[in-house]
PDB file of C-alpha atoms in Angstrom:
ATOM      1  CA  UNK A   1     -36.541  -4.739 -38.204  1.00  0.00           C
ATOM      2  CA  UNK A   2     -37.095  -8.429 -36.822  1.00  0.00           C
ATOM      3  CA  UNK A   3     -34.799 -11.201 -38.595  1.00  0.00           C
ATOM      4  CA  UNK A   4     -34.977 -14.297 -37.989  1.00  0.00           C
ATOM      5  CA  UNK A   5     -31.585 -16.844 -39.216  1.00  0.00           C
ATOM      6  CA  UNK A   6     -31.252 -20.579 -39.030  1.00  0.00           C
ATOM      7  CA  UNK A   7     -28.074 -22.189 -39.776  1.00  0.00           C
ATOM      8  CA  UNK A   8     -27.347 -24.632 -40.995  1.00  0.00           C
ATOM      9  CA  UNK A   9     -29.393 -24.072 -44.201  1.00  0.00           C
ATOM     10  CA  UNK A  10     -29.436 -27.953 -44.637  1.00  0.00           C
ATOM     11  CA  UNK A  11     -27.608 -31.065 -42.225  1.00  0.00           C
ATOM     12  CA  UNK A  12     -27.718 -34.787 -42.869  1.00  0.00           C
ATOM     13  CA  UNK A  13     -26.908 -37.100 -40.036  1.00  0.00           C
ATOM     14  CA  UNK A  14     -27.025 -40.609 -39.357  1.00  0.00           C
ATOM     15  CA  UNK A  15     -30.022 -43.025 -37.493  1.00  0.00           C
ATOM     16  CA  UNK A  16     -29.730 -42.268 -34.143  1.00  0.00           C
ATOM     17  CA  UNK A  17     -27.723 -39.529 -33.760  1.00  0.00           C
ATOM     18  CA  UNK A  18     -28.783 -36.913 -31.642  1.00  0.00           C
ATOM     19  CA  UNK A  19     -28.818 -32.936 -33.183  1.00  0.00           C
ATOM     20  CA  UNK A  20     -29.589 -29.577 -32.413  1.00  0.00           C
ATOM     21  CA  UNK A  21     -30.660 -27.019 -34.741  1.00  0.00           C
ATOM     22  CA  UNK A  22     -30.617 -23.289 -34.472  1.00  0.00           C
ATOM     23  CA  UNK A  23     -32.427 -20.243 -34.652  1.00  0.00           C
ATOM     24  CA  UNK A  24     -31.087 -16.340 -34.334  1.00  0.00           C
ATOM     25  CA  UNK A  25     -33.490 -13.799 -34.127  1.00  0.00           C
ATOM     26  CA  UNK A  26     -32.143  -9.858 -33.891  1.00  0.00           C
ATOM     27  CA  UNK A  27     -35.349  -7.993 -31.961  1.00  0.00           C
ATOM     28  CA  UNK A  28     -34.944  -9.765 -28.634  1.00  0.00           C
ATOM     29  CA  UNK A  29     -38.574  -8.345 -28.009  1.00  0.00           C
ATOM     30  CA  UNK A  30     -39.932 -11.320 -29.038  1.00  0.00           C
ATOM     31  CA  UNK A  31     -44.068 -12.380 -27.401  1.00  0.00           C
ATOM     32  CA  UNK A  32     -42.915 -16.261 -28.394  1.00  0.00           C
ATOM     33  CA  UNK A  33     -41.470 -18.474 -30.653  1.00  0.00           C
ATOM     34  CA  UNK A  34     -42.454 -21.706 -32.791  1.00  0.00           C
ATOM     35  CA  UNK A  35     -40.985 -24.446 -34.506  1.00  0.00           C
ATOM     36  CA  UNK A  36     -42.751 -25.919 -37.285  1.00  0.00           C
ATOM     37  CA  UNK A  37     -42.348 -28.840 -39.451  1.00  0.00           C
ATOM     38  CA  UNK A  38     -42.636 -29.280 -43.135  1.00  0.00           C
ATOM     39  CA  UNK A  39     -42.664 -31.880 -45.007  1.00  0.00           C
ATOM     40  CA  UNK A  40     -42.092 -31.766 -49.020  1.00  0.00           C
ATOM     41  CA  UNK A  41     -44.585 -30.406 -50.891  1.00  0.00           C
ATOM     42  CA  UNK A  42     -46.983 -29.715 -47.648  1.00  0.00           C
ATOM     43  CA  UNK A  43     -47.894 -27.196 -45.159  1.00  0.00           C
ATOM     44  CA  UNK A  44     -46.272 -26.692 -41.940  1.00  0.00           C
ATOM     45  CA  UNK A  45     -47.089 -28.152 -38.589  1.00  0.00           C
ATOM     46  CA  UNK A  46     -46.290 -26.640 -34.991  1.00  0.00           C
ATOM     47  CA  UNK A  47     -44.178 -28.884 -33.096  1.00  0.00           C
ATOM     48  CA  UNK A  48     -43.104 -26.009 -30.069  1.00  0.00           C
ATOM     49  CA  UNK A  49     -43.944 -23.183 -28.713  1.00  0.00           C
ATOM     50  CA  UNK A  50     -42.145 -21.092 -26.354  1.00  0.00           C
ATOM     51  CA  UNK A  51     -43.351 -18.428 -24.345  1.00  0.00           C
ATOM     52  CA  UNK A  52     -41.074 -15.512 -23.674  1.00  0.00           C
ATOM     53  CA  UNK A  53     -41.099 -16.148 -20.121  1.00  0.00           C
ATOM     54  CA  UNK A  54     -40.301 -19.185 -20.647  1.00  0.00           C
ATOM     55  CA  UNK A  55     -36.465 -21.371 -20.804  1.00  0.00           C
ATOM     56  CA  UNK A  56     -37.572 -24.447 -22.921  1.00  0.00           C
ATOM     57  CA  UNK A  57     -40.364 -27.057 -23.949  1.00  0.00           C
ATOM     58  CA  UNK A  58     -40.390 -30.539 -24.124  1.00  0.00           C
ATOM     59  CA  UNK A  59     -42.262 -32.864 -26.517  1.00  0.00           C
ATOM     60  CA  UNK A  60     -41.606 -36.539 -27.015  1.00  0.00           C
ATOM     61  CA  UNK A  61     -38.239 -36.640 -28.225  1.00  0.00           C
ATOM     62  CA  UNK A  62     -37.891 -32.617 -29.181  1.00  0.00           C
ATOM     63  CA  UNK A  63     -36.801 -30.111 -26.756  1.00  0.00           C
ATOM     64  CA  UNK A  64     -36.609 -26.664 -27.401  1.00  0.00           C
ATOM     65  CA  UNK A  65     -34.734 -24.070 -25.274  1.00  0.00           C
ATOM     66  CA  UNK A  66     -34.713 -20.097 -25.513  1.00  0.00           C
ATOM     67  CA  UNK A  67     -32.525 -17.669 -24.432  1.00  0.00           C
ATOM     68  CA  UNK A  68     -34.465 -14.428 -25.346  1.00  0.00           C
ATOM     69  CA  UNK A  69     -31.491 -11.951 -24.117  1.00  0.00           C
ATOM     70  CA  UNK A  70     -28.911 -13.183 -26.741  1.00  0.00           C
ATOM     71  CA  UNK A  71     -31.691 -13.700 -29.526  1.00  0.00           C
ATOM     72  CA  UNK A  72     -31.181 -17.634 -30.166  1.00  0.00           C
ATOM     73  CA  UNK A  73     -32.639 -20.843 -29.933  1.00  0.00           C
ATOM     74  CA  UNK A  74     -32.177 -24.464 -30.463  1.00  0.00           C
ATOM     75  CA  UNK A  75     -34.531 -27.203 -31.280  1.00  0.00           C
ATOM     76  CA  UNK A  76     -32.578 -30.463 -29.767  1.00  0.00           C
ATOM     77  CA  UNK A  77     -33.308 -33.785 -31.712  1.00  0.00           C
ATOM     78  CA  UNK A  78     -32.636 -36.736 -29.695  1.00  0.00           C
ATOM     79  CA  UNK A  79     -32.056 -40.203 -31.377  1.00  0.00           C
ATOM     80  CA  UNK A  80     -33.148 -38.998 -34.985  1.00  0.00           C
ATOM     81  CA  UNK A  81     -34.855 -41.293 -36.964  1.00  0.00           C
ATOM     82  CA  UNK A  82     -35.999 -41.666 -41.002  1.00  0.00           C
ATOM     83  CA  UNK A  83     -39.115 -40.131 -40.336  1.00  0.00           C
ATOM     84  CA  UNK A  84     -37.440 -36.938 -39.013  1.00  0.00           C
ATOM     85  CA  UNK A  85     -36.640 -35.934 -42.142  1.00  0.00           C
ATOM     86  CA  UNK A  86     -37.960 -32.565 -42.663  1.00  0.00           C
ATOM     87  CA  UNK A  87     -37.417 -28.897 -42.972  1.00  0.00           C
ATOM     88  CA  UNK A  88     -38.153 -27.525 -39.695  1.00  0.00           C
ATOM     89  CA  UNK A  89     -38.910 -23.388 -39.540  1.00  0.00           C
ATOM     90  CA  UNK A  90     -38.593 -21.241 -36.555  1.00  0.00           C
ATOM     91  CA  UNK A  91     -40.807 -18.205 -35.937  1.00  0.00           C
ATOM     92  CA  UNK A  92     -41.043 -15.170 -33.719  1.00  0.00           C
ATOM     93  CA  UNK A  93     -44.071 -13.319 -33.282  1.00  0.00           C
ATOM     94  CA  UNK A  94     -43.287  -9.712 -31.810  1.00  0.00           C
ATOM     95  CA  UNK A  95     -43.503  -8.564 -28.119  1.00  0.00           C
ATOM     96  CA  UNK A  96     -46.260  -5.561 -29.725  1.00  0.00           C
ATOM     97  CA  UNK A  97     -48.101  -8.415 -31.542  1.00  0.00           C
ATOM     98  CA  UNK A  98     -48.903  -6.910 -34.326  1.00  0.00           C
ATOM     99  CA  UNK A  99     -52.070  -8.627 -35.694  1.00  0.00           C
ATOM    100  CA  UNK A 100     -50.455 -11.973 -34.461  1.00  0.00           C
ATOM    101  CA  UNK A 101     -47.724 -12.063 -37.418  1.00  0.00           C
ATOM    102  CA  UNK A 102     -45.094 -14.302 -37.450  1.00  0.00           C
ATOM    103  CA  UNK A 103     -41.519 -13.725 -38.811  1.00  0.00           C
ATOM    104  CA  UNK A 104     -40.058 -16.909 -40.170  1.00  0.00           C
ATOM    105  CA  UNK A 105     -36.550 -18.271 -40.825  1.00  0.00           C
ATOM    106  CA  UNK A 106     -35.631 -19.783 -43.838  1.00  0.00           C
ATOM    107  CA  UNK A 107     -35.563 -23.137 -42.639  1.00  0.00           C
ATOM    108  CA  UNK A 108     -32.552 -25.776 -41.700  1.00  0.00           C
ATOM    109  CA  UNK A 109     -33.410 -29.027 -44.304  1.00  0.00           C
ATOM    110  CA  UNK A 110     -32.646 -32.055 -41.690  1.00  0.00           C
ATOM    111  CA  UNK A 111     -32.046 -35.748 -43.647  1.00  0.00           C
ATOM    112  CA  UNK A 112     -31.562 -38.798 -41.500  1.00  0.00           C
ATOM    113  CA  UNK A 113     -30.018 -41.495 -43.155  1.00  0.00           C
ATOM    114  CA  UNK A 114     -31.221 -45.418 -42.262  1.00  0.00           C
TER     115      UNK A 114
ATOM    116  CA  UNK B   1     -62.313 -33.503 -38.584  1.00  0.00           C
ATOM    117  CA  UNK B   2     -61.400 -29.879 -37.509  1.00  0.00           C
ATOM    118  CA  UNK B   3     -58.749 -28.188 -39.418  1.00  0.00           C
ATOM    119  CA  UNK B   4     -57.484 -25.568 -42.427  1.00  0.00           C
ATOM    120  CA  UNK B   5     -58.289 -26.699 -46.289  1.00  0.00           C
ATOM    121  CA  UNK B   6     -56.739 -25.181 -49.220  1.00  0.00           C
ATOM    122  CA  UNK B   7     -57.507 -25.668 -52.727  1.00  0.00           C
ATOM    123  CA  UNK B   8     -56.722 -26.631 -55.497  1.00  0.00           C
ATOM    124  CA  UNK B   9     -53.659 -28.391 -54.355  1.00  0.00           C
ATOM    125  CA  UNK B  10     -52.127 -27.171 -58.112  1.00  0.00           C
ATOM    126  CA  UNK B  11     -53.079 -23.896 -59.931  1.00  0.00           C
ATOM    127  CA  UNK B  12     -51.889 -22.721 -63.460  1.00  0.00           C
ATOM    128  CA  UNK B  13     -52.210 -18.804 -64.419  1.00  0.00           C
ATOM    129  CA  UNK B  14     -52.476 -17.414 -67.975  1.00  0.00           C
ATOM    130  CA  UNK B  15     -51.185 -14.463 -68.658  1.00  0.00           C
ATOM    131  CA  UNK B  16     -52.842 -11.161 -67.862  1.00  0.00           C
ATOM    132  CA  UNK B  17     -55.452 -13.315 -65.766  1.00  0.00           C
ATOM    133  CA  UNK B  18     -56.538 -13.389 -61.994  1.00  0.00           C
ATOM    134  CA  UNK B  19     -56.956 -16.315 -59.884  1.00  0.00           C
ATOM    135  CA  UNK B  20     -58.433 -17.301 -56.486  1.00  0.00           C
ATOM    136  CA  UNK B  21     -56.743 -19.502 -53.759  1.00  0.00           C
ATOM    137  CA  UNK B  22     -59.346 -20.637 -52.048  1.00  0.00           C
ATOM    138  CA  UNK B  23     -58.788 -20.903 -48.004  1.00  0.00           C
ATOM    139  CA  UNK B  24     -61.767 -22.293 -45.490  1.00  0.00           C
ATOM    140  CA  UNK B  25     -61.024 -23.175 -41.370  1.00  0.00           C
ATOM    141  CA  UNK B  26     -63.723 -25.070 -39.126  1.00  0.00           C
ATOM    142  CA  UNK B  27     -61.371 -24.362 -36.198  1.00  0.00           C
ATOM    143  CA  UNK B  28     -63.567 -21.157 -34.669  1.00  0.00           C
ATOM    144  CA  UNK B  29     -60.499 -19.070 -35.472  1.00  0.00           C
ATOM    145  CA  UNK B  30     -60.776 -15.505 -35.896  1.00  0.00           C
ATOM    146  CA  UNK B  31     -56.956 -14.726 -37.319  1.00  0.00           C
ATOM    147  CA  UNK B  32     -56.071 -15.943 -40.568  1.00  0.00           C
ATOM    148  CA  UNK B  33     -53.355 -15.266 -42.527  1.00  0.00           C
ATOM    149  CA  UNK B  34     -51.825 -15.904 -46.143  1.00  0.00           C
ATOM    150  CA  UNK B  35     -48.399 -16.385 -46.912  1.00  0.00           C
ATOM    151  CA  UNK B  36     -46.110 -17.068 -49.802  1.00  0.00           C
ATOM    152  CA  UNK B  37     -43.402 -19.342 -49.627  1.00  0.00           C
ATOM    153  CA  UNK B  38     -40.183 -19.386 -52.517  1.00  0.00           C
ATOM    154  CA  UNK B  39     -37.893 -21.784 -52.840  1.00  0.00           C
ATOM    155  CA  UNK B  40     -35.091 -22.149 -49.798  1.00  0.00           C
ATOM    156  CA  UNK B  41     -36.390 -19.125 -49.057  1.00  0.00           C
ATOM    157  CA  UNK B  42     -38.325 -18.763 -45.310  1.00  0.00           C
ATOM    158  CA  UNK B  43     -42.411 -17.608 -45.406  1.00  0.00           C
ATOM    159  CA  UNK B  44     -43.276 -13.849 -46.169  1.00  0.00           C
ATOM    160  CA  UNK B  45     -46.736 -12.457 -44.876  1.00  0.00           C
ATOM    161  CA  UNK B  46     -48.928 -11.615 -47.874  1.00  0.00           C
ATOM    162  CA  UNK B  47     -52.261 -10.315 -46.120  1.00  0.00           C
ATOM    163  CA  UNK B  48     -54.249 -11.016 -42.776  1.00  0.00           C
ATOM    164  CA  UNK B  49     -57.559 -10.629 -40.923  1.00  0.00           C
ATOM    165  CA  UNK B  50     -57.771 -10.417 -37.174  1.00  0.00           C
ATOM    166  CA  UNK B  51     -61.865 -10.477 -37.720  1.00  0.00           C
ATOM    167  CA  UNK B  52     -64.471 -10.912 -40.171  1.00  0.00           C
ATOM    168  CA  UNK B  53     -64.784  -7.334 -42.476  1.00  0.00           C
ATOM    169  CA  UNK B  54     -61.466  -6.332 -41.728  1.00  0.00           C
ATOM    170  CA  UNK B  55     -58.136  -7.294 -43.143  1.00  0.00           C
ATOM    171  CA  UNK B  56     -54.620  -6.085 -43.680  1.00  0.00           C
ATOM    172  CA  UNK B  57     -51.677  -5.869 -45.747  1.00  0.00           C
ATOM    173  CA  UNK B  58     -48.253  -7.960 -45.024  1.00  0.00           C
ATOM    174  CA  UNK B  59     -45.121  -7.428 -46.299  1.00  0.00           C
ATOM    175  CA  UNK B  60     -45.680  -7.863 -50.021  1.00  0.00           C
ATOM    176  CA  UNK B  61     -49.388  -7.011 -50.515  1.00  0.00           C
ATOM    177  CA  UNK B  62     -48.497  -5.659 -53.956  1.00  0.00           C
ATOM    178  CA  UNK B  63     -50.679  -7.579 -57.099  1.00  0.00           C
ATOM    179  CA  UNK B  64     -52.425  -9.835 -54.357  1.00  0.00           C
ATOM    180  CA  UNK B  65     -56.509  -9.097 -52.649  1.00  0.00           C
ATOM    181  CA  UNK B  66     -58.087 -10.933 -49.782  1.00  0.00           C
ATOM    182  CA  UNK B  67     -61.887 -10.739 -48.240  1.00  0.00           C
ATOM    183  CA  UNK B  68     -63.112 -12.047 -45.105  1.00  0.00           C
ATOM    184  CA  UNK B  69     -66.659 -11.726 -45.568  1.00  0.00           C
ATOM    185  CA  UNK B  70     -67.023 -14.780 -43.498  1.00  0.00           C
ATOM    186  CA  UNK B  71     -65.408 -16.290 -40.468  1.00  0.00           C
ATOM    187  CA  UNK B  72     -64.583 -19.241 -42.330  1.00  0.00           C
ATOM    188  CA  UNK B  73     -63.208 -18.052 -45.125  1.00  0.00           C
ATOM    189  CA  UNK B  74     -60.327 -16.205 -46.188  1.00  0.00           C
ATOM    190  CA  UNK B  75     -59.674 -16.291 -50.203  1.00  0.00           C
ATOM    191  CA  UNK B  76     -56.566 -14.805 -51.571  1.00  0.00           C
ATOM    192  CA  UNK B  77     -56.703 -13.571 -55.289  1.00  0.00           C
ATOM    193  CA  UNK B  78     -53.379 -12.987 -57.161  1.00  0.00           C
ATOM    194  CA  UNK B  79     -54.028 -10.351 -59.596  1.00  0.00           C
ATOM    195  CA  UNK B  80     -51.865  -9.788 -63.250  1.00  0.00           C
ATOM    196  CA  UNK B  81     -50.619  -6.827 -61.375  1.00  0.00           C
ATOM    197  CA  UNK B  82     -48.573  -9.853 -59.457  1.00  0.00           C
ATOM    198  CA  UNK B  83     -45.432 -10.274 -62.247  1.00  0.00           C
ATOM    199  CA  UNK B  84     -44.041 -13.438 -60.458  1.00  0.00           C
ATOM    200  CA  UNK B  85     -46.512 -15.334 -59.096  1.00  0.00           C
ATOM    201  CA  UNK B  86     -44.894 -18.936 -59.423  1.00  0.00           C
ATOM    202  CA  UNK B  87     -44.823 -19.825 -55.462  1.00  0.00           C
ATOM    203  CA  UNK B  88     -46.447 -22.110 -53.180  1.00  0.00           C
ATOM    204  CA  UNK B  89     -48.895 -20.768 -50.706  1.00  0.00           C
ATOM    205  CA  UNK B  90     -49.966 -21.522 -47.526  1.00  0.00           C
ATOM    206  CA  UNK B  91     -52.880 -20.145 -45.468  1.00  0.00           C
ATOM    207  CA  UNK B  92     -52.636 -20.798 -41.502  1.00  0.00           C
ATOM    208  CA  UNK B  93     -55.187 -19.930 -39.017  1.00  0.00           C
ATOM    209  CA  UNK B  94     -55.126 -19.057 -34.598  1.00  0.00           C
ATOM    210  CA  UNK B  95     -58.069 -18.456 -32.116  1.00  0.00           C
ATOM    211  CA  UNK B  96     -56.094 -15.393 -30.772  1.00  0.00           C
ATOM    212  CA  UNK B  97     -56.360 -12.256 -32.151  1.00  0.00           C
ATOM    213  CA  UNK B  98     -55.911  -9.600 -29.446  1.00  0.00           C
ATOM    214  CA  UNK B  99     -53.451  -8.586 -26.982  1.00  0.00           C
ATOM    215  CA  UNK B 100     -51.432 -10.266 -24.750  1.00  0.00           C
ATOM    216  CA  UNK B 101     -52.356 -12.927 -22.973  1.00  0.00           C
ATOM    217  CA  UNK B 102     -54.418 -14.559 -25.504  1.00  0.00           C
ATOM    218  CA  UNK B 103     -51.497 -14.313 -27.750  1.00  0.00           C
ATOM    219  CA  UNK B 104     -49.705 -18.200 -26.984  1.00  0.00           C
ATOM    220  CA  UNK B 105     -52.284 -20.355 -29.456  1.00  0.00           C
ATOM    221  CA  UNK B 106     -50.060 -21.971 -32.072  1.00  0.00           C
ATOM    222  CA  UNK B 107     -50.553 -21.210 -35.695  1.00  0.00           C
ATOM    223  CA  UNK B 108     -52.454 -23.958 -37.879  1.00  0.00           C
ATOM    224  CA  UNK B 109     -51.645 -24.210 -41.713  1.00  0.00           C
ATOM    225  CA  UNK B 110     -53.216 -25.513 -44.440  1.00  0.00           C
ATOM    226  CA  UNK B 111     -51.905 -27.834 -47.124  1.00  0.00           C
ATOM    227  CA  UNK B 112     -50.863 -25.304 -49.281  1.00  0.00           C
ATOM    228  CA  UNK B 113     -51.524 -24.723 -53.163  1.00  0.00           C
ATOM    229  CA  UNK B 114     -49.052 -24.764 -55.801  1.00  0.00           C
ATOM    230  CA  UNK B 115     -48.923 -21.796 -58.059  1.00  0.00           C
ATOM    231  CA  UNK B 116     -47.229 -21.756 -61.775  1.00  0.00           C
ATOM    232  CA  UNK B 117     -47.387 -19.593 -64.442  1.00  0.00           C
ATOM    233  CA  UNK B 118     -48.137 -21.575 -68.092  1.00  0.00           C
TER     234      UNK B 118
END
C-alpha cells in the first residue's frame, strides 16, 4: 500500500531564507507527483508536477526534484517571502493509474516571518 | 472564468439528516473526484467518476453517495449513515481519465465546503 510522508509536519523560517521541504513516498511505482498549495480555509492549488521520467521542475522561484528509486522528493523554496506562507501537500498518483487517484501527504505547514 | 465551484462555502447537519455538497466544473473535464480533508491530517479519496454514468468508491465510501448524471456535475451527499461528518471537503477535477499518456494533467480543486455537525 502507497504512503506518502512529509516531514516536517510544520517549519517557520525567516524573510528570505531559502528552504526545502520533503516528501517520502513507499511504492516507488509512482506515474507522477504534485505539489499543491493551500491556503487556510481554501482549496488546494497545483504548483508542480513531475513526471516519472522526469529529475525536477522549475517554476518561478520553486523547484522541485524527484528521485523515484529511493521514494523522495523535495520542493526547494528560494528566498521565501510572507506570502509563502502556506501548507503545501505532495501527491503521487500510481504507475497503474487507477482512475487517476491521488495519494496525499499530510502536509508540511511553512510560516515566513517579515 | 473557467474553473471548479463548490457550495455552500459552510454547511450545518442535524442529526439523522442527509445533505448535498454541491460540486459543478466548466473545465471540459471528465474525472472528478471528492475528497475529505481532517484536521493536520493529509486528503482521503471519498468517491470518483472517470465519465458521466459511472462512478466509484475511494477509500472511505462508507455513509457518503455521489451521481454524475452530468459532465458538469458531481454532487456528493453525506448520509446519517456517516457518524462523523465534521470535515472540510474539497472536490477537484482533470481532463485525463485513461491510461497512460494522457495521465500528466494536473488536478484542479474547488474551494471547498465546510461541514459541522449542530
Amino acid at each position: 500500500k502507497q504512503e506518502v510522508t512529509q516531514i516536517p509536519a510544520a517549519l517557520s523560517v525567516p524573510e528570505g531564507e531559502n528552504l526545502v521541504l520533503n516528501c517520502s513516498f513507499t511504492d516507488s511505482a509512482i506515474y507522477n507527483l504534485q505539489w499543491f498549495r493551500q491556503d487556510p480555509g481554501k482549496g488546494l492549488t497545483s504548483l508542480l508536477l513531475i513526471q516519472s521520467s522526469q529529475r525536477e521542475q522549475t517554476s518561478g522561484r520553486l523547484n522541485a526534484s524527484l528521485d523515484k528509486s529511493s521514494g523522495r522528493s523535495t520542493l526547494y523554496i528560494a528566498a521565501s517571502q510572507p506570502g509563502d506562507s502556506a501548507t503545501y501537500l505532495c501527491a503521487v498518483r500510481r504507475e497503474d493509474n487507477q482512475g487517476g487517484k491521488l495519494i496525499f501527504g499530510q502536509g508540511t505547514e511553512l510560516s515566513v516571518k517579515p | 472564468d473557467g474553473g471548479i465551484t463548490q457550495s455552500p462555502k459552510y454547511l450545518f447537519r442535524k442529526e439523522g439528516q442527509n445533505v448535498t455538497l454541491s460540486c459543478e466544473q466548466n473545465l471540459n473535464h471528465d474525472a472528478m473526484y471528492w475528497y475529505r480533508q481532517d484536521p493536520g491530517q493529509g486528503l482521503r479519496l471519498i468517491y470518483y467518476s472517470q465519465i458521466v454514468n459511472d462512478f466509484q468508491k475511494g477509500d472511505i465510501a462508507e455513509g457518503y453517495s455521489v451521481s454524475r448524471e452530468k459532465k458538469e456535475s458531481f454532487p456528493l451527499t453525506v448520509t446519517s449513515a456517516q457518524k462523523n461528518p465534521t470535515a472540510f471537503y474539497l472536490c477537484a477535477s482533470t481532463s485525463d481519465a485513461w491510461g497512460p499518456g494522457m495521465a500528466n494533467e494536473k488536478l484542479f480543486f474547488g474551494s471547498g465546503t465546510q461541514l459541522s455537525v449542530l
